[in-house]
Short mmCIF file of C-alpha atoms in Angstrom, two decimals:
data_model
loop_
_atom_site.label_atom_id
_atom_site.label_comp_id
_atom_site.label_asym_id
_atom_site.label_seq_id
_atom_site.Cartn_x
_atom_site.Cartn_y
_atom_site.Cartn_z
CA MET A 24 -16.81 -17.24 9.33
CA ALA A 25 -14.67 -18.10 6.24
CA ASN A 26 -11.72 -20.01 5.43
CA VAL A 27 -9.10 -17.15 4.69
CA ALA A 28 -5.74 -17.06 3.19
CA VAL A 29 -3.37 -14.15 3.55
CA ILE A 30 -0.57 -13.92 0.93
CA GLY A 31 2.14 -11.95 2.29
CA ALA A 32 3.82 -11.74 5.63
CA GLY A 33 5.11 -8.53 6.18
CA ALA A 34 4.10 -6.15 8.81
CA TRP A 35 0.62 -5.34 6.88
CA GLY A 36 -0.23 -9.03 5.99
CA THR A 37 0.64 -10.41 9.37
CA ALA A 38 -1.64 -7.43 10.98
CA LEU A 39 -4.72 -8.29 8.57
CA ALA A 40 -4.17 -11.98 9.32
CA LYS A 41 -4.57 -11.33 12.69
CA LEU A 42 -7.37 -9.61 12.56
CA LEU A 43 -9.29 -12.04 10.55
CA ALA A 44 -8.10 -14.82 12.75
CA ASP A 45 -9.04 -12.92 16.01
CA LYS A 46 -12.61 -12.98 14.43
CA GLY A 47 -12.65 -16.70 14.02
CA ASN A 48 -11.62 -17.28 10.62
CA PRO A 49 -9.44 -20.10 10.11
CA THR A 50 -6.40 -18.17 8.67
CA ALA A 51 -3.74 -19.03 6.59
CA LEU A 52 -0.40 -16.92 6.26
CA TRP A 53 1.77 -17.21 3.34
CA ALA A 54 5.26 -16.40 3.81
CA HIS A 55 7.92 -16.12 0.73
CA HIS A 56 10.59 -17.46 3.06
CA GLY A 57 9.89 -20.68 4.59
CA GLU A 58 11.98 -20.09 7.31
CA LEU A 59 9.80 -17.38 8.32
CA ALA A 60 6.61 -19.58 8.28
CA ASP A 61 8.12 -22.29 10.34
CA ARG A 62 9.45 -19.14 13.02
CA ILE A 63 6.01 -17.97 13.09
CA GLY A 64 4.48 -21.16 13.71
CA ARG A 65 6.56 -22.05 16.49
CA GLU A 66 6.39 -18.60 18.29
CA HIS A 67 3.23 -17.46 17.29
CA GLN A 68 4.71 -13.96 16.48
CA ASN A 69 6.30 -12.53 13.36
CA ASP A 70 9.62 -11.54 14.86
CA ARG A 71 10.71 -10.33 11.66
CA TYR A 72 8.43 -7.63 10.46
CA LEU A 73 5.90 -7.44 13.31
CA PRO A 74 8.01 -8.27 16.71
CA GLY A 75 6.07 -8.20 20.06
CA VAL A 76 2.64 -8.62 19.02
CA GLU A 77 1.36 -12.23 20.02
CA LEU A 78 -0.39 -13.90 17.15
CA PRO A 79 -3.61 -16.14 17.76
CA ALA A 80 -3.43 -19.80 17.60
CA GLY A 81 -6.13 -20.12 14.59
CA LEU A 82 -3.37 -18.26 12.47
CA ARG A 83 -1.19 -20.75 10.67
CA ALA A 84 1.72 -19.78 8.81
CA THR A 85 2.98 -21.73 5.80
CA GLY A 86 5.67 -21.37 3.02
CA ASP A 87 3.46 -23.28 0.10
CA LEU A 88 1.11 -21.10 -1.61
CA GLU A 89 -1.24 -24.27 -2.70
CA GLU A 90 -1.40 -25.22 1.03
CA ALA A 91 -2.39 -21.45 1.95
CA LEU A 92 -5.38 -21.44 -0.64
CA ARG A 93 -6.60 -24.46 -0.21
CA GLY A 94 -10.20 -23.91 0.23
CA ALA A 95 -9.95 -20.35 0.77
CA GLU A 96 -13.22 -18.25 0.51
CA LEU A 97 -11.11 -14.70 0.49
CA ALA A 98 -8.02 -14.56 -0.43
CA VAL A 99 -6.07 -11.29 0.75
CA VAL A 100 -2.95 -10.34 -1.19
CA VAL A 101 -0.16 -7.99 0.71
CA VAL A 102 3.06 -8.36 -1.00
CA PRO A 103 5.20 -5.33 -2.22
CA SER A 104 3.67 -3.87 -5.45
CA HIS A 105 7.14 -5.07 -7.47
CA ALA A 106 6.37 -8.68 -6.34
CA LEU A 107 2.42 -8.46 -6.98
CA ARG A 108 2.27 -9.83 -10.50
CA GLU A 109 4.74 -12.67 -10.02
CA VAL A 110 3.47 -13.98 -6.81
CA VAL A 111 -0.48 -13.80 -8.60
CA ARG A 112 0.64 -15.64 -11.44
CA ALA A 113 2.02 -18.14 -8.94
CA ALA A 114 -0.95 -18.31 -6.94
CA ALA A 115 -3.67 -18.16 -9.92
CA ARG A 116 -4.08 -22.01 -10.44
CA HIS A 117 -4.25 -22.38 -6.49
CA ILE A 118 -7.00 -19.45 -6.07
CA PRO A 119 -10.50 -21.42 -5.75
CA ARG A 120 -12.99 -20.52 -8.60
CA ASP A 121 -15.30 -18.73 -6.43
CA ALA A 122 -13.07 -17.05 -3.82
CA LEU A 123 -13.10 -13.34 -3.00
CA VAL A 124 -9.78 -11.62 -3.85
CA CYS A 125 -8.77 -8.37 -2.21
CA SER A 126 -5.54 -6.62 -2.52
CA ALA A 127 -4.22 -4.78 0.15
CA THR A 128 -1.15 -3.56 -2.02
CA LYS A 129 -0.45 0.26 -2.88
CA GLY A 130 1.55 0.99 -5.63
CA ILE A 131 2.08 1.10 -9.33
CA GLU A 132 4.00 -1.30 -11.18
CA ASN A 133 6.93 0.25 -12.80
CA ASP A 134 7.38 -1.12 -16.43
CA SER A 135 3.63 -1.40 -17.07
CA LEU A 136 2.67 1.45 -15.09
CA MET A 137 -0.33 -0.31 -14.31
CA LEU A 138 -2.32 0.28 -10.80
CA MET A 139 -2.64 -3.13 -8.67
CA SER A 140 -5.76 -3.61 -9.65
CA GLU A 141 -4.77 -3.59 -13.50
CA VAL A 142 -2.36 -6.05 -12.69
CA LEU A 143 -4.81 -8.34 -10.92
CA VAL A 144 -6.86 -8.22 -13.95
CA ASP A 145 -4.23 -8.91 -16.12
CA GLU A 146 -3.38 -11.93 -14.41
CA LEU A 147 -6.64 -13.57 -13.14
CA GLY A 148 -8.73 -12.44 -16.28
CA ARG A 149 -11.64 -10.17 -16.72
CA GLU A 150 -14.07 -13.13 -15.48
CA ALA A 151 -12.57 -12.70 -12.14
CA GLU A 152 -12.93 -8.88 -11.94
CA PRO A 153 -16.40 -8.79 -9.94
CA ARG A 154 -14.48 -11.37 -7.07
CA LEU A 155 -11.58 -8.34 -6.71
CA SER A 156 -11.49 -5.79 -4.43
CA TYR A 157 -8.82 -3.13 -2.81
CA LEU A 158 -8.29 -2.44 0.56
CA SER A 159 -6.72 1.22 1.37
CA GLY A 160 -6.76 3.91 4.14
CA PRO A 161 -5.14 5.20 7.02
CA SER A 162 -3.74 2.07 8.65
CA PHE A 163 -0.39 1.73 10.20
CA ALA A 164 0.01 -2.21 10.70
CA ARG A 165 1.37 -2.02 14.16
CA GLU A 166 -2.09 0.19 15.23
CA VAL A 167 -4.25 -2.47 13.71
CA ALA A 168 -2.54 -5.44 15.23
CA ALA A 169 -2.81 -3.55 18.90
CA GLY A 170 -6.44 -3.24 18.27
CA GLN A 171 -6.48 0.81 18.01
CA PRO A 172 -9.36 2.16 16.38
CA THR A 173 -8.69 2.18 12.60
CA THR A 174 -10.94 3.23 9.65
CA VAL A 175 -10.63 1.90 5.89
CA VAL A 176 -12.35 1.49 3.04
CA VAL A 177 -12.45 -1.22 0.40
CA ALA A 178 -13.45 -0.61 -3.29
CA GLY A 179 -14.50 -3.04 -5.71
CA ARG A 180 -16.55 -3.08 -9.03
CA SER A 181 -19.25 -5.53 -7.88
CA GLU A 182 -21.55 -4.31 -5.07
CA ARG A 183 -22.43 -7.52 -3.54
CA GLU A 184 -18.73 -8.96 -3.51
CA THR A 185 -17.51 -5.53 -1.88
CA HIS A 186 -19.95 -5.56 0.85
CA ALA A 187 -18.84 -9.13 1.48
CA VAL A 188 -15.38 -8.25 2.08
CA GLN A 189 -16.47 -5.18 3.93
CA ARG A 190 -18.26 -7.44 6.61
CA MET A 191 -15.38 -10.12 6.50
CA PHE A 192 -12.61 -7.38 7.91
CA ALA A 193 -15.00 -5.21 10.03
CA THR A 194 -14.74 -5.19 13.82
CA ASP A 195 -15.64 -3.02 16.62
CA ARG A 196 -11.99 -1.86 16.22
CA PHE A 197 -11.49 -1.74 12.33
CA ARG A 198 -14.51 0.11 10.52
CA VAL A 199 -14.73 -0.42 6.95
CA TYR A 200 -16.60 1.62 4.28
CA SER A 201 -17.24 0.66 0.70
CA SER A 202 -16.67 2.32 -2.47
CA ASP A 203 -16.99 1.71 -6.34
CA ASP A 204 -14.29 4.03 -7.19
CA VAL A 205 -11.75 1.58 -7.72
CA VAL A 206 -9.08 3.74 -9.37
CA GLY A 207 -9.49 6.66 -7.25
CA VAL A 208 -8.95 4.36 -4.17
CA GLU A 209 -5.82 2.91 -5.94
CA VAL A 210 -4.12 6.23 -7.08
CA GLY A 211 -4.94 7.62 -3.79
CA GLY A 212 -2.84 4.68 -1.88
CA ALA A 213 -0.08 4.59 -4.27
CA LEU A 214 0.80 8.29 -4.74
CA LYS A 215 0.67 8.97 -0.90
CA ASN A 216 3.84 7.47 -0.23
CA VAL A 217 5.50 9.38 -2.89
CA ILE A 218 4.31 12.44 -1.32
CA ALA A 219 5.16 11.11 2.16
CA ILE A 220 8.85 11.03 1.11
CA ALA A 221 8.70 14.53 0.20
CA ALA A 222 7.15 15.55 3.27
CA GLY A 223 9.87 13.70 5.11
CA ILE A 224 12.36 15.51 3.45
CA CYS A 225 10.82 18.63 4.33
CA ASP A 226 11.05 17.63 8.13
CA GLY A 227 14.40 16.03 7.89
CA LEU A 228 15.33 19.98 6.33
CA GLY A 229 13.67 21.21 9.30
CA LEU A 230 11.57 23.47 6.95
CA GLY A 231 8.61 23.93 9.81
CA HIS A 232 4.91 23.26 9.91
CA ASN A 233 4.17 25.65 7.37
CA ALA A 234 5.88 23.66 4.75
CA ARG A 235 5.00 20.53 5.60
CA ALA A 236 1.15 21.64 5.30
CA GLY A 237 1.33 23.27 2.05
CA LEU A 238 3.33 20.13 0.59
CA ILE A 239 0.63 17.79 1.86
CA THR A 240 -2.27 20.01 0.32
CA ARG A 241 -0.48 20.31 -2.97
CA GLY A 242 0.31 16.96 -2.82
CA LEU A 243 -3.24 16.04 -2.68
CA ALA A 244 -4.20 18.34 -5.76
CA GLU A 245 -1.35 16.83 -7.34
CA ILE A 246 -3.26 13.22 -6.50
CA GLY A 247 -6.35 14.46 -7.63
CA ARG A 248 -5.29 15.14 -10.98
CA MET A 249 -3.40 12.27 -11.49
CA ALA A 250 -6.61 10.17 -10.44
CA ALA A 251 -8.78 12.35 -12.68
CA ALA A 252 -6.68 11.60 -15.87
CA LYS A 253 -6.96 7.95 -15.06
CA GLY A 254 -11.08 8.22 -14.84
CA ALA A 255 -11.49 8.16 -11.01
CA ASN A 256 -14.20 10.62 -9.18
CA PRO A 257 -11.54 13.52 -7.81
CA LEU A 258 -14.09 13.38 -4.57
CA THR A 259 -12.68 9.88 -3.41
CA LEU A 260 -9.44 11.84 -2.58
CA ALA A 261 -11.06 13.57 0.02
CA GLY A 262 -11.78 10.42 1.97
CA LEU A 263 -10.00 7.85 3.65
CA SER A 264 -7.83 6.33 0.66
CA GLY A 265 -6.95 9.92 -0.03
CA MET A 266 -6.50 12.56 2.38
CA GLY A 267 -6.73 10.24 5.33
CA ASP A 268 -4.12 7.91 3.89
CA LEU A 269 -2.11 10.90 2.89
CA VAL A 270 -2.18 12.97 6.16
CA LEU A 271 -1.16 9.60 8.38
CA THR A 272 1.82 8.66 5.98
CA CYS A 273 3.05 12.57 5.94
CA THR A 274 3.15 12.83 9.61
CA GLY A 275 3.11 9.72 11.33
CA GLU A 276 6.20 8.32 13.17
CA LEU A 277 5.49 4.88 11.87
CA SER A 278 5.40 6.01 8.38
CA ARG A 279 8.50 4.36 6.65
CA ASN A 280 8.22 6.67 3.50
CA ARG A 281 8.30 9.56 5.46
CA THR A 282 11.47 7.99 7.32
CA VAL A 283 13.09 7.60 4.24
CA GLY A 284 12.67 11.34 3.50
CA ILE A 285 13.73 12.57 6.85
CA GLU A 286 17.00 10.54 6.44
CA MET A 287 17.26 11.97 2.84
CA GLY A 288 16.75 15.71 4.18
CA ARG A 289 19.20 15.00 6.88
CA GLY A 290 22.04 14.31 4.15
CA ARG A 291 22.10 10.50 4.12
CA LYS A 292 22.44 8.58 0.69
CA LEU A 293 19.18 6.54 -0.54
CA ASP A 294 21.10 3.09 -0.43
CA GLU A 295 22.62 3.54 2.86
CA ILE A 296 18.84 4.44 4.33
CA LEU A 297 16.95 1.46 2.43
CA GLU A 298 19.67 -0.93 3.90
CA GLY A 299 18.80 0.08 7.50
CA LEU A 300 15.10 0.46 7.05
CA GLY A 301 14.56 -3.55 7.08
CA HIS A 302 11.31 -3.01 5.45
CA VAL A 303 9.90 -2.03 1.75
CA ALA A 304 9.26 1.64 1.33
CA GLU A 305 6.77 1.64 -1.36
CA GLY A 306 7.40 5.21 -2.51
CA VAL A 307 10.66 4.68 -3.64
CA LYS A 308 9.52 2.35 -6.42
CA THR A 309 6.37 4.22 -6.91
CA ALA A 310 8.09 7.70 -7.29
CA LYS A 311 9.46 6.24 -10.88
CA SER A 312 6.27 4.88 -11.80
CA ALA A 313 4.38 7.91 -11.03
CA HIS A 314 6.81 10.09 -12.66
CA ASP A 315 6.55 7.88 -15.88
CA LEU A 316 2.75 8.02 -15.36
CA ALA A 317 2.24 11.72 -15.01
CA ASP A 318 4.32 12.11 -18.28
CA LYS A 319 2.52 9.53 -20.09
CA LEU A 320 -1.04 11.18 -19.16
CA GLY A 321 0.27 14.75 -19.32
CA VAL A 322 -0.61 15.50 -15.81
CA SER A 323 1.32 18.07 -13.76
CA ALA A 324 3.06 16.50 -11.00
CA PRO A 325 5.83 18.77 -9.72
CA ILE A 326 6.24 17.30 -6.40
CA THR A 327 6.43 13.79 -7.87
CA VAL A 328 9.07 15.06 -10.48
CA GLU A 329 11.13 16.78 -7.34
CA VAL A 330 11.11 13.23 -5.58
CA TYR A 331 11.95 11.33 -8.60
CA ARG A 332 14.81 13.58 -9.35
CA MET A 333 16.18 13.51 -5.64
CA LEU A 334 15.87 9.71 -5.58
CA TYR A 335 17.20 8.90 -8.85
CA GLU A 336 19.12 11.77 -10.36
CA GLY A 337 20.92 12.55 -6.90
CA LYS A 338 18.91 15.88 -6.88
CA PRO A 339 20.01 17.82 -3.76
CA PRO A 340 16.87 18.24 -1.45
CA LYS A 341 17.35 22.12 -0.68
CA GLN A 342 17.57 22.57 -4.66
CA ALA A 343 14.32 20.68 -4.99
CA VAL A 344 12.73 23.00 -2.43
CA VAL A 345 14.12 26.03 -4.01
CA ASP A 346 12.47 24.88 -7.56
CA LEU A 347 9.24 24.03 -6.14
CA MET A 348 8.72 27.29 -4.66
CA THR A 349 9.77 29.55 -7.48
CA ARG A 350 8.10 27.62 -10.52
CA ALA A 351 5.79 30.00 -12.46
CA LEU A 352 2.80 31.34 -10.36
CA THR A 353 -0.79 29.99 -11.13
CA ARG A 354 -4.16 29.87 -10.00
CA GLU A 355 -5.21 27.00 -6.90
#
């Protein structure tokens, strides 16, 4: 057992905190809003992000970062990608010197075009890198919280520390593989959200199963090109953080990014969709950073480009489909 701090009380952070606390680890869950932490403490559930899921007595919630991180042996960072730098910067002085740090955030920072792994090293220092790891894979929060069998991967630069985190998370319902390909795992986890928006648009337009299957397959090729350009092993994208997460997010009813796409395909405006969603859809912000990163790296990413144009330039989804289908013919 280990003292654990989970930084971020959204659905995913709450589900991971429950999993770790259910294993008997003394676990603190930090919520950005103190009133949410108070309600979690009183009611033993997160009525805002994971309603109806009873949380264990060994899980305590707090709105104080210092309190959450005091004595932590494992700090799990689960905040939206656009908030990661700010939260880690505030938390850095409170993270115990020898604590392992695992990020379960997926995305690419908009302005810097950094992966979450690069942001963490930027804020915590190169000396912290052996203690850093990254959790990814096909894992809807509600199913993890319900104890449904789930399989994920944790990647890190140091084999010993990565295996330690692997063991801390693993249960008979939560199987954890390890990897040393941090970039591949990170790129897969980030870009699948963009492709999921595109898959949702296909569904919202009623384009059928053929279109969705083709989109997922070509989306994976696009993700693989981006990962390779960043120095990753393309075979990583055939695994849980690539194909696994991509299929789940493009087809699952619980996918927020797919939901955004479905509603866009039905003709609703993005602002209206996001207002009613109630949760962060990472693919919306990642579409911009992925578009810019592909341009910077000189990588062909036609699906990402069309998603960007629909989200940020108001391009009609039907026209985006036509433009994708009528591009110059190439080899697979």
